[in-house]
Amino acid sequence: MFELDSVSFRAGERVIVKPLTLALPQGRIYGLVGSNGSGKSTLIKVLARQQPATAGAVSLLGRKLPDFTDREFARLVAYMPQFTPPTDSLTVRELVSLGRFPWHGALGRFSEEDASKVDEALGQTDLHSFALRMVDSLSGGERQRVWLAMMLAQDTRCLLLDEPTSALDVAHQVEILSLVRRLSRERGIGVIIVLHDINMAARYCDEIIALRDGRMVVYGTQAEILDEAILDRIYGLPMGILPHPVTGAPISYIL
């Protein structure tokens, strides 16, 4: 999916992402974790072509990011920013339909295939009953499902999600992350998701990339990340590990 070769990002005198070399195979869910200011959102914006890397190169499916046209890139990658744009006067179906823009363009005709993709996305996110509702009338968790449906209608190979659960309660966090994992498995979609909760990342992501001060601290599986010494390197505070009382999987806690 993505390959990063000595990628870094500088804003003025500050280096927000320090040189990073990484390969992320397709079809897996990657959690980006780390404390505030560690470079998570900056890195995902670089992958989403929202801002170019200051140095190094990013490739998508073997092709450098600048070599894609905007439409070509949007057919492969869908990006949900931390703060989604206003949806004034849009129904759920209308917002989801915007996901088809890369396929038909501003002056293109909305085809039967476009309508089918929108219906499929509404069905996969259980939103058919909300199709005529105004997006602004929905709860936070419901609105996040609508944005995910729009990204699914976009019919891409990769989803980039920047803190999609940050404003949600625990029940809606579980709902959204479970939905993302199910859709990734069903469609073979690669997902890179910024999360603050290390336990949620460990539960729903195949692999975790941990950043601190712009550097990658560790890249590995749940078992490799949930280690007291490594968590101290990521967050800079003492944390313990204990087995989940039902699954036996490791979970972390603050000492």
Short mmCIF file of C-alpha atoms in Angstrom, two decimals:
data_model
loop_
_atom_site.label_atom_id
_atom_site.label_comp_id
_atom_site.label_asym_id
_atom_site.label_seq_id
_atom_site.Cartn_x
_atom_site.Cartn_y
_atom_site.Cartn_z
CA MET A 1 0.00 0.00 0.00
CA PHE A 2 2.21 2.87 1.27
CA GLU A 3 6.00 2.98 1.29
CA LEU A 4 7.84 5.80 3.05
CA ASP A 5 11.49 6.44 2.28
CA SER A 6 13.17 8.84 4.75
CA VAL A 7 10.00 10.95 4.90
CA SER A 8 10.07 14.05 7.10
CA PHE A 9 8.01 17.21 7.54
CA ARG A 10 9.25 20.59 8.74
CA ALA A 11 7.20 23.66 9.69
CA GLY A 12 9.54 26.62 9.95
CA GLU A 13 12.34 25.66 12.32
CA ARG A 14 10.41 22.79 13.84
CA VAL A 15 10.73 19.25 12.46
CA ILE A 16 7.34 17.68 13.21
CA VAL A 17 8.02 14.32 11.54
CA LYS A 18 11.63 13.17 11.59
CA PRO A 19 12.99 10.90 8.82
CA LEU A 20 10.75 7.83 8.67
CA THR A 21 11.21 4.72 6.52
CA LEU A 22 8.31 2.29 6.58
CA ALA A 23 6.40 -0.18 4.39
CA LEU A 24 2.70 -0.82 5.02
CA PRO A 25 1.23 -3.79 3.10
CA GLN A 26 -2.30 -3.59 1.73
CA GLY A 27 -5.40 -4.98 3.46
CA ARG A 28 -4.43 -4.40 7.09
CA ILE A 29 -5.45 -1.93 9.79
CA TYR A 30 -2.66 0.24 11.18
CA GLY A 31 -3.09 2.30 14.33
CA LEU A 32 -1.10 5.52 14.70
CA VAL A 33 -0.63 6.25 18.40
CA GLY A 34 1.40 8.62 20.55
CA SER A 35 1.05 11.60 22.83
CA ASN A 36 -0.20 15.01 21.63
CA GLY A 37 2.33 16.68 19.35
CA SER A 38 4.00 13.42 18.39
CA GLY A 39 3.34 13.95 14.66
CA LYS A 40 0.41 11.56 14.10
CA SER A 41 -1.96 13.96 12.33
CA THR A 42 0.88 15.51 10.35
CA LEU A 43 1.98 12.11 9.09
CA ILE A 44 -1.51 11.08 8.02
CA LYS A 45 -1.94 14.43 6.20
CA VAL A 46 1.27 13.71 4.29
CA LEU A 47 -0.10 10.30 3.29
CA ALA A 48 -3.39 11.94 2.28
CA ARG A 49 -1.58 14.53 0.09
CA GLN A 50 -2.99 17.32 2.24
CA GLN A 51 0.56 18.58 2.67
CA PRO A 52 3.73 17.43 0.86
CA ALA A 53 6.62 15.87 2.71
CA THR A 54 9.52 18.28 3.23
CA ALA A 55 12.02 15.52 2.42
CA GLY A 56 11.94 11.90 1.37
CA ALA A 57 9.38 10.15 -0.80
CA VAL A 58 6.00 8.51 -0.27
CA SER A 59 4.78 5.86 -2.71
CA LEU A 60 1.30 4.40 -3.08
CA LEU A 61 1.08 0.99 -4.75
CA GLY A 62 4.59 1.52 -6.10
CA ARG A 63 3.98 5.01 -7.52
CA LYS A 64 5.19 8.33 -6.04
CA LEU A 65 2.37 10.48 -4.65
CA PRO A 66 3.10 13.58 -6.80
CA ASP A 67 2.73 11.43 -9.93
CA PHE A 68 -1.02 10.93 -9.33
CA THR A 69 -3.65 13.33 -10.59
CA ASP A 70 -6.14 14.41 -7.93
CA ARG A 71 -8.82 12.18 -9.42
CA GLU A 72 -6.52 9.15 -9.68
CA PHE A 73 -5.49 9.57 -6.05
CA ALA A 74 -9.09 10.02 -4.84
CA ARG A 75 -10.03 6.75 -6.53
CA LEU A 76 -7.45 4.98 -4.38
CA VAL A 77 -7.42 6.86 -1.05
CA ALA A 78 -10.22 8.34 1.07
CA TYR A 79 -9.32 10.71 3.92
CA MET A 80 -11.40 11.71 6.95
CA PRO A 81 -9.86 14.73 8.72
CA GLN A 82 -9.99 15.21 12.47
CA PHE A 83 -12.56 17.98 11.98
CA THR A 84 -15.01 17.17 9.20
CA PRO A 85 -16.43 20.02 7.06
CA PRO A 86 -19.92 21.46 7.68
CA THR A 87 -22.81 19.53 6.19
CA ASP A 88 -25.45 22.28 6.16
CA SER A 89 -28.63 21.31 4.29
CA LEU A 90 -27.31 17.91 3.20
CA THR A 91 -29.23 14.69 3.68
CA VAL A 92 -27.41 11.47 4.49
CA ARG A 93 -27.84 10.19 0.93
CA GLU A 94 -26.58 13.47 -0.54
CA LEU A 95 -23.43 13.43 1.57
CA VAL A 96 -22.72 9.77 0.80
CA SER A 97 -23.27 10.50 -2.90
CA LEU A 98 -20.41 13.02 -2.79
CA GLY A 99 -18.11 10.02 -2.47
CA ARG A 100 -18.76 9.28 -6.15
CA PHE A 101 -17.30 12.62 -7.28
CA PRO A 102 -13.86 11.16 -8.26
CA TRP A 103 -15.62 8.75 -10.62
CA HIS A 104 -17.97 11.07 -12.51
CA GLY A 105 -16.57 14.58 -11.88
CA ALA A 106 -18.36 17.89 -11.44
CA LEU A 107 -20.06 17.78 -14.86
CA GLY A 108 -20.38 14.03 -15.13
CA ARG A 109 -23.66 12.16 -15.07
CA PHE A 110 -24.60 10.29 -11.90
CA SER A 111 -24.90 6.78 -13.31
CA GLU A 112 -26.69 3.63 -12.22
CA GLU A 113 -23.34 2.33 -11.02
CA ASP A 114 -22.88 5.45 -8.87
CA ALA A 115 -26.35 4.97 -7.35
CA SER A 116 -25.56 1.30 -6.73
CA LYS A 117 -22.31 2.17 -4.93
CA VAL A 118 -24.15 4.67 -2.73
CA ASP A 119 -26.84 2.11 -1.85
CA GLU A 120 -24.16 -0.48 -1.10
CA ALA A 121 -22.34 1.95 1.22
CA LEU A 122 -25.59 2.86 3.01
CA GLY A 123 -26.34 -0.83 3.50
CA GLN A 124 -22.89 -1.72 4.81
CA THR A 125 -23.09 1.06 7.39
CA ASP A 126 -26.74 0.33 8.27
CA LEU A 127 -27.89 3.79 7.19
CA HIS A 128 -30.72 3.09 4.76
CA SER A 129 -33.30 4.18 7.33
CA PHE A 130 -31.39 7.49 7.75
CA ALA A 131 -31.02 8.24 4.02
CA LEU A 132 -33.44 11.19 3.98
CA ARG A 133 -32.44 12.58 7.38
CA MET A 134 -30.40 15.77 7.58
CA VAL A 135 -26.83 14.95 8.57
CA ASP A 136 -26.76 17.77 11.14
CA SER A 137 -29.71 16.20 12.96
CA LEU A 138 -27.78 13.01 13.75
CA SER A 139 -25.76 12.08 16.82
CA GLY A 140 -21.97 12.14 16.74
CA GLY A 141 -21.68 8.40 16.22
CA GLU A 142 -24.30 8.42 13.47
CA ARG A 143 -22.53 11.27 11.67
CA GLN A 144 -19.24 9.35 11.76
CA ARG A 145 -21.02 6.39 10.16
CA VAL A 146 -22.27 8.70 7.40
CA TRP A 147 -18.73 9.94 6.69
CA LEU A 148 -17.52 6.33 6.59
CA ALA A 149 -20.33 5.51 4.16
CA MET A 150 -19.22 8.40 1.93
CA MET A 151 -15.69 7.01 1.95
CA LEU A 152 -17.00 3.55 1.07
CA ALA A 153 -19.02 4.99 -1.81
CA GLN A 154 -15.73 6.46 -3.02
CA ASP A 155 -14.72 2.81 -3.59
CA THR A 156 -11.07 3.29 -2.66
CA ARG A 157 -8.31 0.88 -1.69
CA CYS A 158 -7.30 2.74 1.49
CA LEU A 159 -8.96 4.72 4.28
CA LEU A 160 -7.05 7.37 6.25
CA LEU A 161 -8.91 8.28 9.47
CA ASP A 162 -7.64 11.04 11.76
CA GLU A 163 -9.08 10.54 15.27
CA PRO A 164 -12.56 9.41 14.13
CA THR A 165 -13.53 8.48 17.70
CA SER A 166 -12.14 11.47 19.62
CA ALA A 167 -15.56 13.08 20.29
CA LEU A 168 -17.46 9.84 20.89
CA ASP A 169 -18.39 7.99 24.07
CA VAL A 170 -17.05 4.48 24.64
CA ALA A 171 -20.09 2.73 23.14
CA HIS A 172 -19.86 4.74 19.91
CA GLN A 173 -16.08 4.29 19.78
CA VAL A 174 -16.58 0.53 19.83
CA GLU A 175 -19.32 0.81 17.20
CA ILE A 176 -17.18 2.82 14.79
CA LEU A 177 -13.99 0.79 15.25
CA SER A 178 -15.88 -2.51 14.92
CA LEU A 179 -17.45 -1.19 11.71
CA VAL A 180 -14.07 -0.12 10.33
CA ARG A 181 -12.56 -3.53 11.07
CA ARG A 182 -15.51 -5.40 9.51
CA LEU A 183 -15.42 -3.28 6.36
CA SER A 184 -11.66 -3.70 6.06
CA ARG A 185 -12.05 -7.47 6.23
CA GLU A 186 -15.00 -7.60 3.83
CA ARG A 187 -13.51 -5.30 1.20
CA GLY A 188 -9.80 -5.94 1.68
CA ILE A 189 -9.32 -2.23 2.38
CA GLY A 190 -6.17 -0.94 4.03
CA VAL A 191 -6.82 1.44 6.94
CA ILE A 192 -4.53 3.86 8.77
CA ILE A 193 -6.24 5.32 11.81
CA VAL A 194 -5.04 7.85 14.39
CA LEU A 195 -6.13 6.85 17.89
CA HIS A 196 -5.39 8.12 21.39
CA ASP A 197 -6.48 5.04 23.33
CA ILE A 198 -3.72 2.43 23.17
CA ASN A 199 -6.09 -0.32 24.34
CA MET A 200 -8.57 0.46 21.56
CA ALA A 201 -5.71 0.47 19.05
CA ALA A 202 -4.48 -2.88 20.34
CA ARG A 203 -7.96 -4.38 20.15
CA TYR A 204 -8.95 -3.24 16.66
CA CYS A 205 -5.71 -2.76 14.72
CA ASP A 206 -3.54 -5.44 13.17
CA GLU A 207 -0.39 -3.44 13.79
CA ILE A 208 0.48 -0.27 15.67
CA ILE A 209 2.88 2.53 14.76
CA ALA A 210 3.89 4.56 17.81
CA LEU A 211 5.38 8.04 17.47
CA ARG A 212 6.99 10.34 20.00
CA ASP A 213 8.45 13.78 19.23
CA GLY A 214 8.15 13.05 15.52
CA ARG A 215 10.11 9.80 15.63
CA MET A 216 8.82 6.26 15.31
CA VAL A 217 9.31 4.57 18.67
CA VAL A 218 8.10 1.14 17.62
CA TYR A 219 6.10 -0.60 14.90
CA GLY A 220 4.58 -3.95 15.78
CA THR A 221 1.68 -6.10 16.87
CA GLN A 222 -0.44 -5.80 20.00
CA ALA A 223 1.82 -8.20 21.88
CA GLU A 224 4.93 -6.25 20.91
CA ILE A 225 3.50 -2.82 21.77
CA LEU A 226 1.79 -3.66 25.06
CA ASP A 227 4.99 -3.89 27.04
CA GLU A 228 5.70 -1.75 30.10
CA ALA A 229 9.10 -0.53 28.86
CA ILE A 230 7.78 0.32 25.39
CA LEU A 231 4.72 2.15 26.73
CA ASP A 232 7.04 4.23 28.90
CA ARG A 233 9.04 5.14 25.78
CA ILE A 234 5.83 6.12 23.94
CA TYR A 235 4.05 8.10 26.64
CA GLY A 236 6.77 8.96 29.15
CA LEU A 237 4.89 7.70 32.20
CA PRO A 238 4.82 4.40 34.10
CA MET A 239 2.19 1.96 32.86
CA GLY A 240 1.39 -1.62 33.74
CA ILE A 241 0.01 -4.59 31.80
CA LEU A 242 -2.53 -7.20 32.86
CA PRO A 243 -4.51 -9.87 31.00
CA HIS A 244 -8.09 -9.15 29.95
CA PRO A 245 -10.36 -11.12 32.31
CA VAL A 246 -12.31 -12.66 29.39
CA THR A 247 -9.99 -12.85 26.38
CA GLY A 248 -6.63 -12.99 28.15
CA ALA A 249 -5.26 -10.35 25.74
CA PRO A 250 -2.93 -7.79 27.34
CA ILE A 251 -4.43 -4.43 28.36
CA SER A 252 -2.57 -1.43 29.75
CA TYR A 253 -3.23 0.83 32.71
CA ILE A 254 -1.55 3.84 34.31
CA LEU A 255 0.33 3.15 37.52
#
